[in-house]
Coordinates of C-alpha atoms in Angstrom, one line a residue:
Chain A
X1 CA 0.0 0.0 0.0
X2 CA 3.0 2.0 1.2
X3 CA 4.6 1.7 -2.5
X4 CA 1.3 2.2 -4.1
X5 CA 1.1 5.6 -2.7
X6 CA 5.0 6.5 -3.2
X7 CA 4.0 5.9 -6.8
X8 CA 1.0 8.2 -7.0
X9 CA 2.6 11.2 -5.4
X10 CA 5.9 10.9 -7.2
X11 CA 3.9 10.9 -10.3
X12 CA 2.0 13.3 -9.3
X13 CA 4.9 15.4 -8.4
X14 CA 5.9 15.1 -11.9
X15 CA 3.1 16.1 -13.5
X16 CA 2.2 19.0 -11.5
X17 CA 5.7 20.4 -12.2
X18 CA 5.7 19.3 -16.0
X19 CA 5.0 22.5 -18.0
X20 CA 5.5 21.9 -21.7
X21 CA 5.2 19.0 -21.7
X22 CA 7.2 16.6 -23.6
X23 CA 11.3 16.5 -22.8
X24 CA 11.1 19.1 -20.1
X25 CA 10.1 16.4 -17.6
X26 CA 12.5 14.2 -17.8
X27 CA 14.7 15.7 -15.3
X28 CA 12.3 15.6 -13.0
X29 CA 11.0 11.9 -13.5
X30 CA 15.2 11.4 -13.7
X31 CA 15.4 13.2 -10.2
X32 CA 12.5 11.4 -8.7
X33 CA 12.8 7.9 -10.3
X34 CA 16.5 7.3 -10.6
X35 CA 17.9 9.2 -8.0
X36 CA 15.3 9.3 -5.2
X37 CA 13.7 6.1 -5.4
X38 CA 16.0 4.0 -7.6
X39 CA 12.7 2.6 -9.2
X40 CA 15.0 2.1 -12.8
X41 CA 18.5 2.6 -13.8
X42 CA 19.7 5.0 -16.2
X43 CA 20.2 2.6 -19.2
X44 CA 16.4 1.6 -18.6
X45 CA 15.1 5.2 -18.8
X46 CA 16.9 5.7 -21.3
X47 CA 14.9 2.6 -23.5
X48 CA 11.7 3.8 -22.0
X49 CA 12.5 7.1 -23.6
X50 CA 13.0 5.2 -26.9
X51 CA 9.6 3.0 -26.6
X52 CA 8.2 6.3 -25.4
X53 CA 9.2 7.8 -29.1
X54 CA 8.4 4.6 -31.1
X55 CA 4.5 4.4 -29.2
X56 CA 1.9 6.8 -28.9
X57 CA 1.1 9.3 -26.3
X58 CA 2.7 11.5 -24.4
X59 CA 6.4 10.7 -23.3
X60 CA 5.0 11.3 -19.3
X61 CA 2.4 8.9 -19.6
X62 CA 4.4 6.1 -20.8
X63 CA 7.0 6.2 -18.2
X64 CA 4.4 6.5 -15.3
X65 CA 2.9 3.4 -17.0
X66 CA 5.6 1.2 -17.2
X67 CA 8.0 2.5 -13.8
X68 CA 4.3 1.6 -12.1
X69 CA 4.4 -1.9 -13.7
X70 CA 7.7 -2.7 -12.7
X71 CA 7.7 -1.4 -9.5
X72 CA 4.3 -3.2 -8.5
X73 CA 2.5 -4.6 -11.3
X74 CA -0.4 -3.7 -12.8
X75 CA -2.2 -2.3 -10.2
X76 CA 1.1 0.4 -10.0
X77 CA 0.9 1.3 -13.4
X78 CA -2.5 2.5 -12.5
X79 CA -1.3 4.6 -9.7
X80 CA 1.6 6.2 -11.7
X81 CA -0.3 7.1 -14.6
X82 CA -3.6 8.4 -12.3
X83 CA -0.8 10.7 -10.8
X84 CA 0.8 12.0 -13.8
X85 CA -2.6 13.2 -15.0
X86 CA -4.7 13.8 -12.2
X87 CA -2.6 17.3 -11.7
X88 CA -3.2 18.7 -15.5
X89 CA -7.3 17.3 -15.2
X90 CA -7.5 19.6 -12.0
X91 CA -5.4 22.3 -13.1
X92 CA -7.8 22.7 -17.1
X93 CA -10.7 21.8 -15.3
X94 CA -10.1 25.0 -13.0
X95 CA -9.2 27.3 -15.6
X96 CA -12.4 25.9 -18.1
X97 CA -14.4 26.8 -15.3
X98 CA -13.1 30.1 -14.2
X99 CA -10.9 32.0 -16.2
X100 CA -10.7 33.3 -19.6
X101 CA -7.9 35.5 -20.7
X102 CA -5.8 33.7 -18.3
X103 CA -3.3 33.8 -21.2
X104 CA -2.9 37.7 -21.4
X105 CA -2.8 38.5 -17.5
X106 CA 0.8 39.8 -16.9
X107 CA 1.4 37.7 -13.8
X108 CA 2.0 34.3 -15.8
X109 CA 3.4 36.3 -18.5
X110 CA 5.9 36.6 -15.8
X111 CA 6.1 33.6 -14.5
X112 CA 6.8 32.3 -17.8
X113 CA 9.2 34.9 -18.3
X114 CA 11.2 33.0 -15.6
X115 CA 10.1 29.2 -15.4
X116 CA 10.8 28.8 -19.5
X117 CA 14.3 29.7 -19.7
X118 CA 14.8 27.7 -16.2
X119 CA 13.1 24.6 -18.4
X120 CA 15.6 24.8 -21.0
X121 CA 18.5 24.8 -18.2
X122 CA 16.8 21.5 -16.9
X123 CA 16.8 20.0 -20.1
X124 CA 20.7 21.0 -20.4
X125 CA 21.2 19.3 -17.0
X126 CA 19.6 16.2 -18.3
X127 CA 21.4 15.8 -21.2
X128 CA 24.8 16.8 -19.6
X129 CA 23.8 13.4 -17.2
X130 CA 22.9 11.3 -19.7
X131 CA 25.7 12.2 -22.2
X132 CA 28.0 10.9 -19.7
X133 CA 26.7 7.8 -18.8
X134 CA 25.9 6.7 -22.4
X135 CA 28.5 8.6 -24.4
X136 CA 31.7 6.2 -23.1
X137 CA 33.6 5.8 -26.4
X138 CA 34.2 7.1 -29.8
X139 CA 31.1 4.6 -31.2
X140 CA 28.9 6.2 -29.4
X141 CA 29.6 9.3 -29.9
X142 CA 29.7 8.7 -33.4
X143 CA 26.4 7.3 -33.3
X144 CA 25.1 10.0 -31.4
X145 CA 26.7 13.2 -33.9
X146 CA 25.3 11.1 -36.3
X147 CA 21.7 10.8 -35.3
X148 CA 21.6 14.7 -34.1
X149 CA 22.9 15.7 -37.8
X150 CA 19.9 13.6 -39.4
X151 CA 17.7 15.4 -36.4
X152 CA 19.0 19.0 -37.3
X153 CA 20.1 19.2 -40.4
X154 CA 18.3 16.3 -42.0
X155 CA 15.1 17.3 -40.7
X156 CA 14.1 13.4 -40.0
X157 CA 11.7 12.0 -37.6
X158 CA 12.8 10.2 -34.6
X159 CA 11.1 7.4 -35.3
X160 CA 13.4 6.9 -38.5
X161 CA 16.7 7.9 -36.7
X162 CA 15.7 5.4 -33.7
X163 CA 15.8 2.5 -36.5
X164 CA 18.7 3.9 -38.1
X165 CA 20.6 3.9 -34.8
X166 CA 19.1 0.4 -34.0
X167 CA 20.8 -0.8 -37.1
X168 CA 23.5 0.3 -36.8
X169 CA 24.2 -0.3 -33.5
X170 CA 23.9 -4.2 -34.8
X171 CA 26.4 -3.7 -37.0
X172 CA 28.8 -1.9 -34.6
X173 CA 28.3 -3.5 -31.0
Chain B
X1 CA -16.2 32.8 -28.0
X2 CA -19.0 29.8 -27.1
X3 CA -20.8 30.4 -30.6
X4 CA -18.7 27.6 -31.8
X5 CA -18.9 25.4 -28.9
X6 CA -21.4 22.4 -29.9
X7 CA -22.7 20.1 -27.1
X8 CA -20.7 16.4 -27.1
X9 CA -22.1 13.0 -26.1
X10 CA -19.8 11.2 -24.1
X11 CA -18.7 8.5 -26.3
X12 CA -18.0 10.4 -28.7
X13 CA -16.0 12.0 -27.0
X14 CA -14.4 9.0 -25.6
X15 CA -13.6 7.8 -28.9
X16 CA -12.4 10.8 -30.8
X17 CA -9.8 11.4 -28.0
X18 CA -8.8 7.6 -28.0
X19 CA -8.1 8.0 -31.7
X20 CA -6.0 11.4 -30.6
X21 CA -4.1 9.6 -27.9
X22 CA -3.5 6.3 -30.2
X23 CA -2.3 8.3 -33.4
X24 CA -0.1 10.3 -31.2
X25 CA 3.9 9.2 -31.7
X26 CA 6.6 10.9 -30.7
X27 CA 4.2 13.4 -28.0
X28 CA 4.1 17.1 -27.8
X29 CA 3.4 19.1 -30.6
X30 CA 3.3 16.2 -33.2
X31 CA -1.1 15.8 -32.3
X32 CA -1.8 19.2 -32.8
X33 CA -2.5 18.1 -36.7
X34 CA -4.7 14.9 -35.6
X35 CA -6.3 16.8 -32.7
X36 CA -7.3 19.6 -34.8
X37 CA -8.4 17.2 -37.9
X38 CA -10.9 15.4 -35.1
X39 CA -12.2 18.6 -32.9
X40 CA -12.5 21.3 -35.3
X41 CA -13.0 19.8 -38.6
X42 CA -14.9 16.9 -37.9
X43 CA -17.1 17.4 -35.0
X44 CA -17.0 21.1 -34.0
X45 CA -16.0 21.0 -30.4
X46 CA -13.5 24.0 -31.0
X47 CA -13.2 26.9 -33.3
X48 CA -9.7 27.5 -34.3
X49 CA -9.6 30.5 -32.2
X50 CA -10.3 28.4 -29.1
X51 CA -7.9 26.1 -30.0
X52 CA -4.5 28.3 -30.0
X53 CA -5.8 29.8 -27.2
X54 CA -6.3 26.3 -25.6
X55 CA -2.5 25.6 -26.7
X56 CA -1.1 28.9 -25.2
X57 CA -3.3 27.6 -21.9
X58 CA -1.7 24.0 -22.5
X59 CA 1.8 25.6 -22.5
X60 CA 1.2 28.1 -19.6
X61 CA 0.0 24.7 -17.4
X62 CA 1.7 21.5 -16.3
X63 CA 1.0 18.4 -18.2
X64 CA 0.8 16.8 -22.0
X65 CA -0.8 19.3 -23.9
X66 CA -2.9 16.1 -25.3
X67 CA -4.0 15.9 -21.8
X68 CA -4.8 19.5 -21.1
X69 CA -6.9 19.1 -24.8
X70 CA -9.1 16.4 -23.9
X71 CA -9.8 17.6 -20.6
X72 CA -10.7 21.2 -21.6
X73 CA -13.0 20.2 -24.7
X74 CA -14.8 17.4 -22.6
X75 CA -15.5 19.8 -19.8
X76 CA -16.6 22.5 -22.5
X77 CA -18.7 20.5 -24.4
X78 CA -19.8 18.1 -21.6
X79 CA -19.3 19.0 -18.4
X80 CA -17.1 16.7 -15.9
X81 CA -18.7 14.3 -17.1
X82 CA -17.0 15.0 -20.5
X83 CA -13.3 16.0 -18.8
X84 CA -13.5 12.6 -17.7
X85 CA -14.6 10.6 -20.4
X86 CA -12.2 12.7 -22.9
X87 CA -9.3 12.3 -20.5
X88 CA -9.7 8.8 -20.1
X89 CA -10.0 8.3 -23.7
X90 CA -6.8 10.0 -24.6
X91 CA -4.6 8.1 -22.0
X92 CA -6.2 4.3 -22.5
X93 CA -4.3 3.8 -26.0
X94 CA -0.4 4.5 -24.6
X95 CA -1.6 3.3 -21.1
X96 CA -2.7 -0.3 -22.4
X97 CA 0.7 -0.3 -25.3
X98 CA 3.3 0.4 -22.4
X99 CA 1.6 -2.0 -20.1
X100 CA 1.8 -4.7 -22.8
X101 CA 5.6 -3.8 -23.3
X102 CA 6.4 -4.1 -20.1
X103 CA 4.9 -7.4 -19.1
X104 CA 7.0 -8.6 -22.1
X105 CA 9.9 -6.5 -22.2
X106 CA 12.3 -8.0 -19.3
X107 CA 12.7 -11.0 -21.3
X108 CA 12.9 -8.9 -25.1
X109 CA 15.5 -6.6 -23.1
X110 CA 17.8 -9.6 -22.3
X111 CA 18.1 -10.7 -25.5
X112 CA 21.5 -9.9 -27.2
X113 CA 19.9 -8.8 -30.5
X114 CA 17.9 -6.2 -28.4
X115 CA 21.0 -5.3 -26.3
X116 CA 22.7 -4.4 -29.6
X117 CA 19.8 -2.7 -30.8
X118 CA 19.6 -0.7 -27.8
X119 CA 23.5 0.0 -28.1
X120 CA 22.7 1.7 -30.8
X121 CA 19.2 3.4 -29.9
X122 CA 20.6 4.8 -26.5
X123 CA 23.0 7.6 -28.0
X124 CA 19.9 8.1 -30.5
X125 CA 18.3 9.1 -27.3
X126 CA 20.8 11.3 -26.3
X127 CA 20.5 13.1 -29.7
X128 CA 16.8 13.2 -29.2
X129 CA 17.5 15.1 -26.3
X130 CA 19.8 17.4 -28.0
X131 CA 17.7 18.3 -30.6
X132 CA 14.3 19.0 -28.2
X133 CA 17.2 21.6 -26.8
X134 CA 18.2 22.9 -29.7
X135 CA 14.8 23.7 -31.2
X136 CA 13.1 24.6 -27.6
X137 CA 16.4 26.8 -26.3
X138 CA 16.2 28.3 -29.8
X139 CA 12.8 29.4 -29.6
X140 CA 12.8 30.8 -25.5
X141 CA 16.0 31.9 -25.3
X142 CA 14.9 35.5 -26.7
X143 CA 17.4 37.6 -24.7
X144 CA 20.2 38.2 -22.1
X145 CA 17.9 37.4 -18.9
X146 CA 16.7 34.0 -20.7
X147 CA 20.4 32.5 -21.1
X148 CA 21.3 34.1 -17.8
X149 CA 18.3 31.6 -16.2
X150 CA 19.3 29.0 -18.3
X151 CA 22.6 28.3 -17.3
X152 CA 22.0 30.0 -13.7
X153 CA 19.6 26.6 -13.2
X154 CA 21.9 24.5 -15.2
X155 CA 24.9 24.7 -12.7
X156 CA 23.1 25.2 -9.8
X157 CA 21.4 21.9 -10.2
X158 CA 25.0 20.3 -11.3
X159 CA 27.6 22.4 -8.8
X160 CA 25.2 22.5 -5.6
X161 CA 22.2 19.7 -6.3
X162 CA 19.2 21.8 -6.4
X163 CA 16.3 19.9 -7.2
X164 CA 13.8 20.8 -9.6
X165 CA 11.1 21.9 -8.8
X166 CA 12.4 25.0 -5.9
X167 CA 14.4 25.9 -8.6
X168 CA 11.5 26.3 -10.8
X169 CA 9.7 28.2 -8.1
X170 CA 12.8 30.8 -7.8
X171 CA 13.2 31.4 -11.6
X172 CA 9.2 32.4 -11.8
X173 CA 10.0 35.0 -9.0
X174 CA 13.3 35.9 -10.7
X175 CA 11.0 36.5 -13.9
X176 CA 8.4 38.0 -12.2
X177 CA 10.8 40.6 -11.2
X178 CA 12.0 41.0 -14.3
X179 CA 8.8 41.2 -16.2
X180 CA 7.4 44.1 -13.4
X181 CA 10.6 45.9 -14.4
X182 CA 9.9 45.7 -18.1
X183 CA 6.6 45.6 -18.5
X184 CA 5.1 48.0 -15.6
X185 CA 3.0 50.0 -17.4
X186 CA 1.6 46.6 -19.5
X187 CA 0.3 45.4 -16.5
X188 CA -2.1 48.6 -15.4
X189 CA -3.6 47.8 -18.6
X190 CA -4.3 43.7 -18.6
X191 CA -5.3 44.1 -15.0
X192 CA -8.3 46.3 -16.5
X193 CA -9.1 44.1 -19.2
X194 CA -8.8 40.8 -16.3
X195 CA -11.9 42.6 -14.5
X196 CA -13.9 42.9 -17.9
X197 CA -16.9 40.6 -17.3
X198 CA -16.7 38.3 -20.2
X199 CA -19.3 35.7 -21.2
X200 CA -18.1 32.5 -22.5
X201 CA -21.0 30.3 -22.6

């Protein structure tokens, strides 16, 4: 019961503290799951990120899902992903209710102002941690200038560089 | 602002978000297209208006922005009832995939093929990463204060460990400050137009 509830409020943690959406949670759930609560290791985020990509939905979603599964089973994955949502369901409901123009009020203009650039240093942070542990020799980091170049200058979806990295990791490992 | 906003039954509002959430790879931005294909087009939940308004909201609020969707056109076209039914709808299809992966998974992980695979994916990853940087740093990092927060909460969190989220908390006062000491007399004005009794429905 006791892990039930660690999994709810972690998750819910995260997705109260998620704006954007997308990558800029990661180094919280990294914070929370890895670090905290040792729930996965860094090689397994690191895959879930890549299911994450290659299934649908929303990158948060999936890792609740699946750290709740393998932390306790199904009945966990229902906690995690009722806590990752639960904060956004409140949060739009309030604002459909009440507010209009929420959007153009200059105290979340400056809010934003602040927690957007502070994102973007949390994303830095992430992949400064995760460069290091994955990025141990010349391979890699091939593999990885390789697959940012098709990201960047090729224009490619991730799904396509994911397989083309999956490849070619076959060939090279 | 509500001319627009027809009135939903709930499974069809189930459904059309469970085709939103199952058509969704990759997350973010890349379901605006399908979401606005289903809601606007098709049924008529949303006008167009609504919906970039709805995406400024999504982006102003913690939480998939597929999430924030479905829960803001079920409630307006349904009530709770609707949030729910939308919400839930929009979550089942990645819910029910990753749960199917990861009763399988431990045994595909240990499988050398897969371990390979992954030796290559992993760095993939790390690009991945890069790139949501790169396109997301390009587009907030508008001016000196922006990179100053950036890497302020970059080695902060690596020199001295500050976790996330009290960081977070003292970079929306920091741009709180800022944004008084900018935009002072912008505020007088929006603080008028806050109090201007609007009807939405």
């Amino acid at each position: 019961m006791r892990l039930f509830a660690q999994l709810f409020f972690t998750f819910f943690k995260i997705g109260a503290f998620t704006f954007g959406g997308g990558y800029a949670m990661l180094p919280l759930i990294q914070v929370e799951v890895i670090d905290t609560y040792g729930w996965l290791t860094l090689n397994e985020f690191l895959e879930i990120i890549a299911i994450a990509e290659m299934t649908p939905g929303p990158v948060a979603i999936n890792t609740a899902t699946f750290v709740g599964y393998r932390t306790a089973g199904f009945f966990g994955s229902v906690a995690a992903t009722l806590g990752v949502v639960l904060p956004s369901f409140l949060i739009i409901l309030l604002i459909a209710r009440l507010f209009t123009g929420l959007t153009k009020s200059s105290w979340t203009k400056g809010v934003f102002t602040g927690v957007k650039p502070a994102v973007i240093g949390l994303i830095g942070l992430a992949l400064w941690r995760l460069g290091s542990v994955t990025l141990t020799d010349y391979k890699t980091i091939l593999l990885f200038l390789g697959a940012l170049c098709l990201l960047i200058k090729g224009r490619l979806h991730p799904i396509p560089v994911l397989i083309l990295a999956g490849l070619s990791g076959l060939l090279l490992a | 602002m509500s001319k627009t906003t027809n009135q939903a039954n709930l499974p069809a509002l189930f459904f059309s978000f469970f085709k939103v959430g199952a058509f969704t790879i990759g997350g973010g931005y890349a379901m605006l297209p399908v979401i606005q294909r289903e809601v606007i087009e098709t049924r008529h939940w949303l006008s167009t208006e609504e919906f970039v308004e709805l995406i400024a909201i999504a982006e102003m609020t913690p939480g998939p922005v597929a999430v924030n969707t479905a829960t803001f056109v079920g409630y307006r076209t349904a009530g709770i009832p609707g949030s729910v039914m939308a919400t839930l709808g929009v979550v089942l299809p990645s819910f029910s995939l990753i749960l199917a992966i990861a009763v399988f998974f431990p045994r595909f992980a240990s499988h050398p093929v897969a371990q390979h695979l992954f030796y290559g994916i992993r760095p993939a990853v790390v690009a991945l990463i890069g790139h949501a940087l790169y396109k997301l740093g390009r587009k907030i990092l508008v001016n000196k204060f922006g990179y100053a927060v950036a890497f302020t909460v970059f080695l902060a969190q690596l020199l001295l460990g500050v976790p996330p989220i009290p960081t977070l908390l003292l970079a929306a006062g920091a741009g709180l400050l800022y944004h008084q000491a900018n935009h002072g007399d912008a505020q007088k004005h929006n603080n008028e137009q806050k109090h201007d009794p609007k009807d939405r429905r």
